[in-house]
Short mmCIF file of C-alpha atoms in Angstrom, two decimals:
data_model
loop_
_atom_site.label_atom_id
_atom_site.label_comp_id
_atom_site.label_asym_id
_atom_site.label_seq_id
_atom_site.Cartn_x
_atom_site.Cartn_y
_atom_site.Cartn_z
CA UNK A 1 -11.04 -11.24 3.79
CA UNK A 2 -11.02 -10.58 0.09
CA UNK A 3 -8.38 -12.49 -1.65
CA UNK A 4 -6.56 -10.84 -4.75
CA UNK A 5 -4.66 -13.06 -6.86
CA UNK A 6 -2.29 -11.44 -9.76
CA UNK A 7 -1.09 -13.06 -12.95
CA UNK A 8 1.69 -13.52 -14.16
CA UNK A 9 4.00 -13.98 -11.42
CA UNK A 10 6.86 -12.49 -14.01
CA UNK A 11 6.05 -11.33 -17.64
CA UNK A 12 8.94 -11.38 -19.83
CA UNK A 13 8.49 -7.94 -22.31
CA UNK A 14 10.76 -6.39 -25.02
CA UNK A 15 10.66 -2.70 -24.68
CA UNK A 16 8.01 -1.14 -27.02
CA UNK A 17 5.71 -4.16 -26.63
CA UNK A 18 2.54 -4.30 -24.80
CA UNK A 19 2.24 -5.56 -21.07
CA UNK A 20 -1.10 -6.69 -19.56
CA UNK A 21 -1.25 -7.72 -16.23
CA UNK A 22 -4.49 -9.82 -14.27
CA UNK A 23 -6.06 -8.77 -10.94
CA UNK A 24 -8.85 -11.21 -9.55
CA UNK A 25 -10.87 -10.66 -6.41
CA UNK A 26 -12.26 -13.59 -4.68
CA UNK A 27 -15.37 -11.08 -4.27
CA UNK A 28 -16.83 -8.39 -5.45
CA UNK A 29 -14.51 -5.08 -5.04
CA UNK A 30 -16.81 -3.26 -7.37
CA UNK A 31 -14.65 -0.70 -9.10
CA UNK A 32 -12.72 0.21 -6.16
CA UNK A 33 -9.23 -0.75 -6.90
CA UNK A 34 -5.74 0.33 -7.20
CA UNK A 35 -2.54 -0.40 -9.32
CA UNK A 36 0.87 0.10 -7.90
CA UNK A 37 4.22 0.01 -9.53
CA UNK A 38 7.36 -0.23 -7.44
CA UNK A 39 10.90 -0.20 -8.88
CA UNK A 40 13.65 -1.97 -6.64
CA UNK A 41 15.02 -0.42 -3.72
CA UNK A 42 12.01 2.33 -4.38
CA UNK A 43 8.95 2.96 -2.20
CA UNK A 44 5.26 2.35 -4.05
CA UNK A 45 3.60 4.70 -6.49
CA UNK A 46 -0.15 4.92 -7.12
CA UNK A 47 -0.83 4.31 -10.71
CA UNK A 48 -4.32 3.87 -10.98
CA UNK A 49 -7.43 4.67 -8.71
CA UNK A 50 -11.06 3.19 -9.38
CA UNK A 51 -10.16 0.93 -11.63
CA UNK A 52 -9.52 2.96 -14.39
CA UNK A 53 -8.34 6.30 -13.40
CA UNK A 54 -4.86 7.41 -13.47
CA UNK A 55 -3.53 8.94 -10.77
CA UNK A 56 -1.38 12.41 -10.89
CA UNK A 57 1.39 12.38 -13.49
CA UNK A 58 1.02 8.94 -14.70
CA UNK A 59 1.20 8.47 -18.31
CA UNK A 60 -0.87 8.01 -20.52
CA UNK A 61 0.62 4.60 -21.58
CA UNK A 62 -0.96 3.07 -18.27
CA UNK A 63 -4.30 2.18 -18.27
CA UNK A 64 -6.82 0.12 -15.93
CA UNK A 65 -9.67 -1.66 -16.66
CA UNK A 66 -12.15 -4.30 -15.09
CA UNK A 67 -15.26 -3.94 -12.54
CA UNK A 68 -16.33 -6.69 -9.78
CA UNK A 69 -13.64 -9.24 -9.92
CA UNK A 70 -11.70 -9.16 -12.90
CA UNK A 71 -9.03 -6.19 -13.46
CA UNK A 72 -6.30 -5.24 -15.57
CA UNK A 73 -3.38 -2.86 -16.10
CA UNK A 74 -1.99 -2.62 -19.57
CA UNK A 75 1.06 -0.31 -20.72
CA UNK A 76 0.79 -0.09 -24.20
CA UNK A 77 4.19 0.42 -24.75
CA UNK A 78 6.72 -0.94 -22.39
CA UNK A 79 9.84 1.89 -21.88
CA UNK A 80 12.61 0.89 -19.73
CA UNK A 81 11.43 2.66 -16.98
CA UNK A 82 8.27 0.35 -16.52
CA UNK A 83 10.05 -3.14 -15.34
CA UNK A 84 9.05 -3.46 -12.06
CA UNK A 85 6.81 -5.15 -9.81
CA UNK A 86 3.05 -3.32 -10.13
CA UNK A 87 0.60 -4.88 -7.03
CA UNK A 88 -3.39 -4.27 -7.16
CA UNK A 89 -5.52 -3.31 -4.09
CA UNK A 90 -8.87 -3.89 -3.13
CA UNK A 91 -10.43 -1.03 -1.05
CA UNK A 92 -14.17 -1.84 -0.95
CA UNK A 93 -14.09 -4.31 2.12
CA UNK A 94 -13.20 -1.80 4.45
CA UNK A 95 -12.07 -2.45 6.94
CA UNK A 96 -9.68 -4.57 5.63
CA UNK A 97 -8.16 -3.98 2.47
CA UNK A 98 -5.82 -6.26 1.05
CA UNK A 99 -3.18 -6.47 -1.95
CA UNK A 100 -2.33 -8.97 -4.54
CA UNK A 101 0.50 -11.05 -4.23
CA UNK A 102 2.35 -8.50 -7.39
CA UNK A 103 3.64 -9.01 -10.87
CA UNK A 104 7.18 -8.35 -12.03
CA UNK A 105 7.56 -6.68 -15.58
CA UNK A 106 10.93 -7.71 -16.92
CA UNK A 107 13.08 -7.28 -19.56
CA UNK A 108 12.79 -10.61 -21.74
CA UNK B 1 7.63 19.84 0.34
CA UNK B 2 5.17 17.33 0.23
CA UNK B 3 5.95 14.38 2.63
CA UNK B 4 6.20 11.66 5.39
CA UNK B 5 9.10 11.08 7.83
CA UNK B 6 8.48 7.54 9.37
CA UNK B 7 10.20 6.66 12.74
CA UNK B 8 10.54 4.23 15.99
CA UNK B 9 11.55 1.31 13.98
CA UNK B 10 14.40 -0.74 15.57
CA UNK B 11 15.51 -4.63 17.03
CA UNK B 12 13.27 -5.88 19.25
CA UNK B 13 12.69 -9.10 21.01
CA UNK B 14 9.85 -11.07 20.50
CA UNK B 15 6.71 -10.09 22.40
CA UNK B 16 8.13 -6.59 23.47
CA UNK B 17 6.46 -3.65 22.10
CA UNK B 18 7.51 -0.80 19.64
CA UNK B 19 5.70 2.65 18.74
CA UNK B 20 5.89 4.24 15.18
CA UNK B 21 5.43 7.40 14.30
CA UNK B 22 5.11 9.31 11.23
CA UNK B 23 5.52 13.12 10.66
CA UNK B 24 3.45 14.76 7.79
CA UNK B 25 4.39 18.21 6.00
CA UNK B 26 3.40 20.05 3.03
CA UNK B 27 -0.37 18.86 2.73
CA UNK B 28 -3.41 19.13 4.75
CA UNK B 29 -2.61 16.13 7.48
CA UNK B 30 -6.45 16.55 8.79
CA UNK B 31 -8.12 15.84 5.53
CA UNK B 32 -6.77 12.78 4.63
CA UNK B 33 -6.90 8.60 5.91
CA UNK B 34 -4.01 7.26 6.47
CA UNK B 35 -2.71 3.93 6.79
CA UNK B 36 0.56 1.61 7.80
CA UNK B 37 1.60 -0.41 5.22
CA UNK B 38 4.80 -3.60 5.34
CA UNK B 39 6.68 -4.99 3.46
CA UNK B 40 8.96 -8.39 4.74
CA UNK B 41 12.26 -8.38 3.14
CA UNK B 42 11.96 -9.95 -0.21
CA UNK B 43 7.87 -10.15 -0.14
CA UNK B 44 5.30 -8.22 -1.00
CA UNK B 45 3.12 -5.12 0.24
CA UNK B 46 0.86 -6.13 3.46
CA UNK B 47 -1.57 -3.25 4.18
CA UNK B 48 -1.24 -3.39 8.48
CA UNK B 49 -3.81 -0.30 9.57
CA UNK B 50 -6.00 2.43 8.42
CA UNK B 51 -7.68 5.46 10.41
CA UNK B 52 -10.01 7.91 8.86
CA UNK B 53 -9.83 11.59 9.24
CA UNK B 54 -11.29 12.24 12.25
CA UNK B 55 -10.02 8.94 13.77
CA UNK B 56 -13.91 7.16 13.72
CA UNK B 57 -12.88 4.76 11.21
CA UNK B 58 -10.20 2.30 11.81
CA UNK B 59 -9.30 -0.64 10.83
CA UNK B 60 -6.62 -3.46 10.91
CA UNK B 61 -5.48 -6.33 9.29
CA UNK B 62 -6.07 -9.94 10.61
CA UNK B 63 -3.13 -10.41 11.28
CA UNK B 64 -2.26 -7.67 13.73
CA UNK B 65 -5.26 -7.52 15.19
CA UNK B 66 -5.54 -7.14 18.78
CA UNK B 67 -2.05 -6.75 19.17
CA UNK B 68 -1.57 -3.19 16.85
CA UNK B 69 -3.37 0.11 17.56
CA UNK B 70 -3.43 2.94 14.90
CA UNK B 71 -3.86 6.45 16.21
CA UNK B 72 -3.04 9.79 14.99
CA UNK B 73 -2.45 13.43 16.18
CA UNK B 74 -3.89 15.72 13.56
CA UNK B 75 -2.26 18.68 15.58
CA UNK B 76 0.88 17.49 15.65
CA UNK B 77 0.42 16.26 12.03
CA UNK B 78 1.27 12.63 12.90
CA UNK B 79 0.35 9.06 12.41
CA UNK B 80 1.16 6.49 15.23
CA UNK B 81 1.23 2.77 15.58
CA UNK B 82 1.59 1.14 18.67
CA UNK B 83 2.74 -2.72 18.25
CA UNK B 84 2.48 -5.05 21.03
CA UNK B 85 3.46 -8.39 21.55
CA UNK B 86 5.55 -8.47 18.39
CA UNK B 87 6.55 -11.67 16.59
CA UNK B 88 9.62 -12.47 14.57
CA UNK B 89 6.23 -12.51 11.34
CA UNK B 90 5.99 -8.89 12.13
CA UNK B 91 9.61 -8.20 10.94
CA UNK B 92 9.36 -5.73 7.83
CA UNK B 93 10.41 -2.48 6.09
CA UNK B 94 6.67 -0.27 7.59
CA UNK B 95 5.36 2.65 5.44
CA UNK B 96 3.47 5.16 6.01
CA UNK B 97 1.04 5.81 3.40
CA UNK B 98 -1.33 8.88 2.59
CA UNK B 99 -5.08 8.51 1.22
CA UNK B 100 -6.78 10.01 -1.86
CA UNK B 101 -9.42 10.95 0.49
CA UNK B 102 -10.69 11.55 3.46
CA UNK B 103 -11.80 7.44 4.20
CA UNK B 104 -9.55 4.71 3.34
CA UNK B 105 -9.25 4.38 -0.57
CA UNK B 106 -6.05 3.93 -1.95
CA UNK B 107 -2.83 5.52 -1.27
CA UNK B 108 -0.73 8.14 -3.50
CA UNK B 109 2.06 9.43 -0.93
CA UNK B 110 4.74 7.02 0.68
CA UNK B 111 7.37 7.68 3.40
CA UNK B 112 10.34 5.87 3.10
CA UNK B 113 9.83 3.67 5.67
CA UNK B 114 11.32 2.45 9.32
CA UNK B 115 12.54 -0.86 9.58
CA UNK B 116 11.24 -3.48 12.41
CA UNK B 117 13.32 -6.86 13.08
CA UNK B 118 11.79 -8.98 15.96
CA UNK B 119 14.48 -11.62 16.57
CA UNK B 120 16.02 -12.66 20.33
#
């Protein structure tokens, strides 16, 4: 089973500032991995597919980066909106794919 | 409108059984994976199954394997999972989820979920 191990546990932001949040596989997922934000009391939404592309309607202030084991989300401009926890998913060791253990965004 | 209607969740002892189900509208049901995903009440997301298409792909998580089967009626527009010899570990809000695609990739529609509590 591939392991995926997020960092920070919390990230303290102002709003306006940039937020950059770690994904690492403990293999290889190639490119094929997901970012999901979910607000409290809220079900998941799919940010990013493939490492890098945004899914529908997501702004243009997320983006994803990274290949093989090392991933990132960044919003470039935190709005209040974005505090939240946002997990990664690994899809390329089907069939089991797995998620990270999440980040929380909040409001320092 | 676009969605999924999750069901079956409920108290249950430990090692009975429980079926979900999930009801798709709005969107081509036979086209797409689609998975079972949990969530444990103050934890994280825990992917559970996945089951391609045309039902030739499935998989499940280590954790639930042997005990879970994932199944799905694409005429009836439904997802199903079939949990057996459930643990109080196995307590958890369950989605449904819907693929990008037609194998398992990621997952951009959500149903609100069903909630399972195995406790005596």
């Amino acid at each position: 089973e591939i392991v995926m191990t997020q960092s920070p546990a919390t990230l303290s932001v102002s709003p306006g500032e940039r937020a950059t949040l770690s994904c690492r596989a403990s293999q290889t997922v190639n490119s094929n991995l997901a970012w999901y934000q979910q607000k409290p009391g809220q079900t998941p939404r799919l940010l990013i597919y493939g490492s890098s592309t945004r899914a529908t309607g997501v702004p243009a202030r997320f983006s994803g980066s990274g290949s093989n084991t090392e991933f990132t989300l960044t919003i470039s401009s935190l709005q209040s909106e974005d505090f939240a926890v946002y997990y990664c998913q690994q899809y390329n060791d089907w069939p089991l794919l797995t998620f990270g253990g999440g980040s929380k965004v909040e409001i320092k | 409108e676009v969605q999924l209607v999750e069901s079956g969740g409920g108290l249950v002892q430990p090692g009975r059984s429980l079926r979900l189900s999930c009801a798709a509208s709005g969107f081509s049901f036979d086209g797409y994976a689609m998975h079972w995903v949990r969530q444990a009440p103050g934890k994280g997301l825990e992917w559970v199954s996945g089951i391609g298409w045309n039902s030739k792909n499935i998989g499940h998580a280590d954790s639930v394997k042997g005990r879970f089967t994932i199944s799905r009626d694409n005429a009836r527009n439904s997802l199903y999972l079939q949990m057996n010899s459930l643990r109080a570990e196995d307590t958890a809000l369950y989605y449904c989820a819907k693929d990008i695609g037609g194998e398992p990739h990621a997952f951009d529609l959500w149903g609100q979920g069903t909630m399972v509590t195995v406790s005596s």
